[in-house]
Coordinates of C-alpha atoms in Angstrom, one line a residue:
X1 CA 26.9 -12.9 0.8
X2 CA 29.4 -15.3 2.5
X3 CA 29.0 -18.9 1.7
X4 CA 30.3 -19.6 4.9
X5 CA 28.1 -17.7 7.1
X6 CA 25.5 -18.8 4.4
X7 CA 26.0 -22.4 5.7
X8 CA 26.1 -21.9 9.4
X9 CA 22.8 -20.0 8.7
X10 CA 21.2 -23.0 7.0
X11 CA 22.6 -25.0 10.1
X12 CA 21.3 -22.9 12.8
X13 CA 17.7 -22.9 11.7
X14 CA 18.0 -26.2 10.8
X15 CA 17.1 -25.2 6.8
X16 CA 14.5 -24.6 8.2
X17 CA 13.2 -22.5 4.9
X18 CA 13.8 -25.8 2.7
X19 CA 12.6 -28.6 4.8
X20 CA 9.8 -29.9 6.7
X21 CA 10.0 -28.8 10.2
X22 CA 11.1 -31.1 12.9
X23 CA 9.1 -32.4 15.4
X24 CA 10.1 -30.3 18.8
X25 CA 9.3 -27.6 16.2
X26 CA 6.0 -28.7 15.6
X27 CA 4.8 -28.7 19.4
X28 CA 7.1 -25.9 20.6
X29 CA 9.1 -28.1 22.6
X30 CA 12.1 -27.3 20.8
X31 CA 11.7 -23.5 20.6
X32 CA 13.4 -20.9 22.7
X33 CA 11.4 -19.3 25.4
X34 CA 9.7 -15.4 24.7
X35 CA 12.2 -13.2 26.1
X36 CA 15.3 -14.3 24.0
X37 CA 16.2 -12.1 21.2
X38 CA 16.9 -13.4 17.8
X39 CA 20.5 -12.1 18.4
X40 CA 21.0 -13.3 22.0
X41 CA 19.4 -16.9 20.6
X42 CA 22.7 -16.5 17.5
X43 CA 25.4 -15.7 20.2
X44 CA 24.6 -18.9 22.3
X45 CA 26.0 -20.7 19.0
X46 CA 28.1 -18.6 17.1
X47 CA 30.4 -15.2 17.4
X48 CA 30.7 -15.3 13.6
X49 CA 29.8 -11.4 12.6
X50 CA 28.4 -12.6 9.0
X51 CA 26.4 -15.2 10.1
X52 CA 24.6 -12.5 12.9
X53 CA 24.5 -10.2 9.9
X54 CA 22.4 -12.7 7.9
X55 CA 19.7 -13.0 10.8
X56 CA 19.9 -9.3 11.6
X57 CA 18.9 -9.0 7.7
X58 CA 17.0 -11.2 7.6
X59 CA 14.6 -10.0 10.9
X60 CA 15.1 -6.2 9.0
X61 CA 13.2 -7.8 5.6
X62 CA 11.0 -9.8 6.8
X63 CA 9.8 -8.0 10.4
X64 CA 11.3 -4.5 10.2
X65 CA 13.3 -4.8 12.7
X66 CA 16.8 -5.7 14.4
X67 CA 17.3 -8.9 15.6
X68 CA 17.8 -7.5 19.1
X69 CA 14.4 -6.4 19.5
X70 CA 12.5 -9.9 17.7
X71 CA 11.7 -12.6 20.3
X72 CA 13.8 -15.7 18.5
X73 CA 10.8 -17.8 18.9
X74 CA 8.9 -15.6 16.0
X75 CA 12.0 -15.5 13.7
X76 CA 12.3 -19.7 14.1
X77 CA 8.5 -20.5 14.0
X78 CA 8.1 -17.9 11.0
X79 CA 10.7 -20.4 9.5
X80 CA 9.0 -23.8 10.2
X81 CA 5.3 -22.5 10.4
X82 CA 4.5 -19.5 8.3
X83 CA 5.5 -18.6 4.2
X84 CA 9.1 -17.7 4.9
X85 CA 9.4 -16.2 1.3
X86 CA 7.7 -20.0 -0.2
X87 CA 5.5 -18.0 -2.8
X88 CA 6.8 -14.5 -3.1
X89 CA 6.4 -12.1 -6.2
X90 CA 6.2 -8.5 -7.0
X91 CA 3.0 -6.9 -8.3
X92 CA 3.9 -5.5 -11.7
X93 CA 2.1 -2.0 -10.1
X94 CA 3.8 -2.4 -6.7
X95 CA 1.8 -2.2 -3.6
X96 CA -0.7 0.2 -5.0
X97 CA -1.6 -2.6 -7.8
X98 CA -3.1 -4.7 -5.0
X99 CA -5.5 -1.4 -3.4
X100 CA -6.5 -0.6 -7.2
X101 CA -7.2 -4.3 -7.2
X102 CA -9.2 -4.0 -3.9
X103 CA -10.8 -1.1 -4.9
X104 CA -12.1 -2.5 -8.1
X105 CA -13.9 -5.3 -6.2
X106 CA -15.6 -2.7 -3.7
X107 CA -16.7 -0.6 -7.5
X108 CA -17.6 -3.8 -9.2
X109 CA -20.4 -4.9 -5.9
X110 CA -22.0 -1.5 -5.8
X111 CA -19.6 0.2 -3.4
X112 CA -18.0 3.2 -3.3
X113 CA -13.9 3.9 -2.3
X114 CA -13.7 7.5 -1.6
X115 CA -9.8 8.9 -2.1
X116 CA -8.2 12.2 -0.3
X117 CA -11.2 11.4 2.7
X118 CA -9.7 12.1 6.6
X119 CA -11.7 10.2 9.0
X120 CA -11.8 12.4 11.9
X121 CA -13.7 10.5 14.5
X122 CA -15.2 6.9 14.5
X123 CA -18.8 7.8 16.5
X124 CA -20.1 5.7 19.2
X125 CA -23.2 4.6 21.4
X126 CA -21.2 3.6 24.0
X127 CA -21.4 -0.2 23.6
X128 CA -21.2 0.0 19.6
X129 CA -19.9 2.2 16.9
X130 CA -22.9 3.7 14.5
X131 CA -20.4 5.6 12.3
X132 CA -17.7 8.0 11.5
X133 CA -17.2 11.5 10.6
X134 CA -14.8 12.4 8.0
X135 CA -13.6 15.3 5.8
X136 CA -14.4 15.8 2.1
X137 CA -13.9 18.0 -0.1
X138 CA -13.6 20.3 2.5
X139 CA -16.8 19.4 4.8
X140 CA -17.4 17.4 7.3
X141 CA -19.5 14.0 6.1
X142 CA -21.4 11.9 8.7
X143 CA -21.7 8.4 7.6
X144 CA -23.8 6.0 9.6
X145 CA -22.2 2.8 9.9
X146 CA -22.8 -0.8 12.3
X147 CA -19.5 -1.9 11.1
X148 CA -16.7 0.1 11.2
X149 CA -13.1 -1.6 10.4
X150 CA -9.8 0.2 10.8
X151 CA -6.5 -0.2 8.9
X152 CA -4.7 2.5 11.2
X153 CA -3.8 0.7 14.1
X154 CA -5.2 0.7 17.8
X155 CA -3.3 3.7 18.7
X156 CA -5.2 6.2 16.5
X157 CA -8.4 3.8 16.4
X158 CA -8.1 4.9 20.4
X159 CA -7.5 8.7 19.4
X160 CA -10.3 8.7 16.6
X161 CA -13.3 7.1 19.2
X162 CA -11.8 9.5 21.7
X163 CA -9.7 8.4 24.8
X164 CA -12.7 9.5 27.1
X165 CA -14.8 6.9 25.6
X166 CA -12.2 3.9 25.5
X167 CA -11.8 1.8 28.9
X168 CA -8.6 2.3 30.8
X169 CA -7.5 -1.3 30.5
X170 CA -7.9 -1.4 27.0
X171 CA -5.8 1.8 26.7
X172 CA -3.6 0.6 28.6
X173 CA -3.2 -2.4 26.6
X174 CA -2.8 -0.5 23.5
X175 CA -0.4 1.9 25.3
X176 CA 2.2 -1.2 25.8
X177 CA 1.8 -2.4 22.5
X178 CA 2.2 0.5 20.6
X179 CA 5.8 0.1 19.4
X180 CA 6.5 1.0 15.9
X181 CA 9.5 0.1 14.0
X182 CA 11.3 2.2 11.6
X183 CA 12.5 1.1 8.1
X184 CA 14.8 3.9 5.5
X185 CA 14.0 3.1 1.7
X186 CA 16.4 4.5 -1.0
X187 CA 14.7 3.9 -4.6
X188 CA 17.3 4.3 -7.0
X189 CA 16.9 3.9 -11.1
X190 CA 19.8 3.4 -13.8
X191 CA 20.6 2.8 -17.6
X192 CA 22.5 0.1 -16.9
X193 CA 22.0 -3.0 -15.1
X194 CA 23.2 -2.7 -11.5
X195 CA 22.3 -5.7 -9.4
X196 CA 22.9 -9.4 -11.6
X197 CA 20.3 -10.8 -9.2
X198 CA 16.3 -10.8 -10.0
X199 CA 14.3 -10.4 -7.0
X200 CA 15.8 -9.7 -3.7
X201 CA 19.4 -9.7 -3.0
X202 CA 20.1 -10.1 1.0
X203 CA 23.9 -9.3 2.5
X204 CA 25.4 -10.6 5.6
X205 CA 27.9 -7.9 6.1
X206 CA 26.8 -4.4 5.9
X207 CA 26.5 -1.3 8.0
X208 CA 22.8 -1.1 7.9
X209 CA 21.2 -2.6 3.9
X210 CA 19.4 -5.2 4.3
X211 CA 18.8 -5.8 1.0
X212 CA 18.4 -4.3 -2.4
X213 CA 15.2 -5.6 -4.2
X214 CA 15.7 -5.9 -8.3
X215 CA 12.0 -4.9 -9.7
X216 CA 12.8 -4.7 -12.9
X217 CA 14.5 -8.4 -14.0
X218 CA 11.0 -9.5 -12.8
X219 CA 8.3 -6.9 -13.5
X220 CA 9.9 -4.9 -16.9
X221 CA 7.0 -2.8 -17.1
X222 CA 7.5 -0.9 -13.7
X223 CA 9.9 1.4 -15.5
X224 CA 9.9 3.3 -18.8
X225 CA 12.0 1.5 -21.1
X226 CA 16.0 1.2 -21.1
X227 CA 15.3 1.9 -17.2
X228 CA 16.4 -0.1 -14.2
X229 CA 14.2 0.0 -11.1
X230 CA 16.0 -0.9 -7.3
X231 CA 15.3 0.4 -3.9
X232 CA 18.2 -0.6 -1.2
X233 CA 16.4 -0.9 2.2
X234 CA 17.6 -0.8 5.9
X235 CA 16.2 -0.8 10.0
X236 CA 17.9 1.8 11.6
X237 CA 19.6 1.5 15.0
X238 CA 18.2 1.6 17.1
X239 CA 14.8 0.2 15.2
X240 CA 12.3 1.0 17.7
X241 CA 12.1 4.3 19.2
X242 CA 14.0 7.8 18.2
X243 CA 17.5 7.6 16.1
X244 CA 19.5 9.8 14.3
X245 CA 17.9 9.8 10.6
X246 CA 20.6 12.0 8.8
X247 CA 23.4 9.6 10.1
X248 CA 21.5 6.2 9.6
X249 CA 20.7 7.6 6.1
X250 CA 24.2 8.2 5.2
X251 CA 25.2 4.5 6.2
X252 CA 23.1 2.8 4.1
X253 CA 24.4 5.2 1.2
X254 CA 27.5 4.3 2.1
X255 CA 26.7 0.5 2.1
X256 CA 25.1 1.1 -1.5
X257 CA 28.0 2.5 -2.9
X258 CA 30.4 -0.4 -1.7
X259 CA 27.9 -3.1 -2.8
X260 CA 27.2 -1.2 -6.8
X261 CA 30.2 -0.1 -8.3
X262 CA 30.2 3.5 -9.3
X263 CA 26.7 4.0 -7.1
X264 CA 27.1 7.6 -7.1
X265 CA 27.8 8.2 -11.5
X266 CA 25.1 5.4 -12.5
X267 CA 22.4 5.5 -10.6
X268 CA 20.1 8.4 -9.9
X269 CA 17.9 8.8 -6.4
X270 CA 14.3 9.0 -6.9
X271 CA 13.3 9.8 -3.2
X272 CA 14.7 8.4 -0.1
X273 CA 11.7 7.3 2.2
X274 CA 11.7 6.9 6.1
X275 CA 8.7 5.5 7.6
X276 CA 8.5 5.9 11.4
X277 CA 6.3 7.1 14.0
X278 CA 2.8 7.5 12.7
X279 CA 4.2 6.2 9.3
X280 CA 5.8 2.9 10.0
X281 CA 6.9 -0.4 8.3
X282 CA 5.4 -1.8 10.9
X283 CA 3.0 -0.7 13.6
X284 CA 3.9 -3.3 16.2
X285 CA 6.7 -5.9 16.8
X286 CA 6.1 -9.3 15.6
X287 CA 5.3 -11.6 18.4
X288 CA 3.6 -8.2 20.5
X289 CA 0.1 -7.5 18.2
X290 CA -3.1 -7.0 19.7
X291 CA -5.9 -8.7 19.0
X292 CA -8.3 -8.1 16.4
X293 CA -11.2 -6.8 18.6
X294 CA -12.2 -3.9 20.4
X295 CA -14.7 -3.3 22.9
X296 CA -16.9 -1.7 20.9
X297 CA -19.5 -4.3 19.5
X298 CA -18.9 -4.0 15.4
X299 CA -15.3 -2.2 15.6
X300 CA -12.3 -4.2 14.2
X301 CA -8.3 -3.8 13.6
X302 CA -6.7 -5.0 10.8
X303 CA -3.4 -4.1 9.1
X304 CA 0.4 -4.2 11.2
X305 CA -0.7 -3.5 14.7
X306 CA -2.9 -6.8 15.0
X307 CA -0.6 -9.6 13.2
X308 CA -1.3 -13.6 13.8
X309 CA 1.9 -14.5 15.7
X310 CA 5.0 -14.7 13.8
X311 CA 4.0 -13.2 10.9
X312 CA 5.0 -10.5 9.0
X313 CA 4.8 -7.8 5.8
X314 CA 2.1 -7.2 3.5
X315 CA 1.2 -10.9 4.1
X316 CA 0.2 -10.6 7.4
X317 CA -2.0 -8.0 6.9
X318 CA -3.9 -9.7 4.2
X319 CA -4.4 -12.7 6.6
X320 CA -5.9 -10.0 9.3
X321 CA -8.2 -8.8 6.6
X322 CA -9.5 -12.2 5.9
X323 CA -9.6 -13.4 9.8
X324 CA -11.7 -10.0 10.6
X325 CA -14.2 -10.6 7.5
X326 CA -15.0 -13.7 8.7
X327 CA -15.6 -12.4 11.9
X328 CA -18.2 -10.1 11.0
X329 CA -20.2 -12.5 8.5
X330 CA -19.9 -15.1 11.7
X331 CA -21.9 -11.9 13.8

């Protein structure tokens, strides 16, 4: 909100979001070096509080994290390069809609998806992985396997083949890039309309919301009828690393209830959710993911640890799916 900031936005990244990207964008001539923050790039231009609340918003939606901690080269060639928002919807099931459409596919070719499973240890040869062991229904299951790909990150990939069997340098590695942010989701529901706005509604000044997402206007049937579905959604201070979750909490309630009059009386709080730690928005920093492989022949990561550059979200894992099947049909 702020048509002002709105503008020097659009003028800072060159509308970038609109427009084709110019041509010291296209070779990287005309992007800042690595080690500039997104909010140290914004002060060399402008002391304007809204306009730095936009961008730190906007890093908080799209990366999951404050503008002080993503490189400004990601933010600006995530603008020029990668889907900045272009085609963006809501599945009318949320995010589990797209695994129950996953898992159908796996059913549908013969495959099994087996639910309430802990793997406990991926099993290796030394140069390969042959399997993993995991818990069901109470037991331990042994399932031999030449191609093993995880979705949990390096980290616990590491702590699942057993640190003993993983090369220093490779720890090491995963060590320095294990950096997860942390995100605090309020999902909120009314009988009356409480945002005009379908889709995402992003705010330039605020304590800590970076935005409030509208489900409803655009997907009716993800509430019972005469219901309203929202969640308000902020990055904590500091976003990486340990923080105060009762007090960051509170300031994004209290940004809620200055942004929807009479918060408190029409709306009712389904669950407040803050993912961190070993539950993260996002395993890794843009702009600091590891690469796909391990050094186990027929081991893979995919998911938030192991982005392409710049990219972010749900998206980005997709793309890492896709890059990783191809790699292991190209073995």
């Amino acid at each position: 909100r702020g048509s002002d900031a709105g503008d020097q936005f659009c003028a800072l990244t060159g509308e970038l979001a609109q427009q084709e990207p110019p041509p010291a964008a296209r070779n990287d001539s005309g992007l800042p070096e690595d080690q500039i923050s997104t909010a140290e790039w914004v002060s060399r231009y402008t002391k304007n509080e809204r306009v730095h609340g936009i961008f730190r918003n906007m890093c908080a939606s799209i990366f999951a994290v404050g503008s002080e901690d993503l490189p400004a080269r990601v933010f600006l060639t995530y603008f020029t390069r990668k889907s900045a928002f272009k085609r963006f919807g809501f599945h009318p099931e949320g995010t589990i809609g797209l695994w129950r459409g996953l898992a159908g596919v796996v059913e549908s070719r013969g495959g099994e998806v087996w639910l309430s499973t802990a793997a406990t240890r991926i099993v290796s040869d030394g140069g390969g992985v042959t399997g993993v062991e995991v818990i069901r229904d109470g037991e331990k299951v042994s399932v031999a396997a030449p191609v093993v790909v995880s979705d949990v990150g390096p980290a616990a990939t590491v702590k699942l083949l057993g640190e003993d069997k993983v090369p220093t340098d490779y720890q090491d590695m995963v060590k320095k890039g294990d950096r997860p942010t942390a995100m605090i989701s309020v999902n909120f529901a009314s009988r009356s309309r409480l945002v005009d706005v379908p889709g995402m509604l992003s705010f330039a000044t605020s304590r800590r919301l970076a935005y409030i997402a509208n489900f409803t206007d655009t997907c009716p049937e993800m509430a019972p009828p005469g219901w309203h579905l929202y969640v308000g959604t902020a990055v904590p201070k500091p976003s990486i690393g340990d923080f105060d979750e009762a007090v960051e909490t509170e300031l994004l309630l209290e940004d809620l209830r200055d942004n929807i009059d009479g918060f408190d009386e029409r709306a009712r709080i389904l669950s407040i959710a803050v993912t961190r730690d070993d539950w993260p928005p996002q395993r890794a920093v843009a702009g600091f993911d590891l690469p796909h492989d391990t050094p186990f022949a027929g081991l893979w990561n995919v998911g938030d640890a192991v982005k392409e550059y710049a990219n972010g979200g749900t998206t980005a894992c997709a793309e890492t799916a896709a890059l990783v099947v191809d790699k292991i049909i190209a073995r």
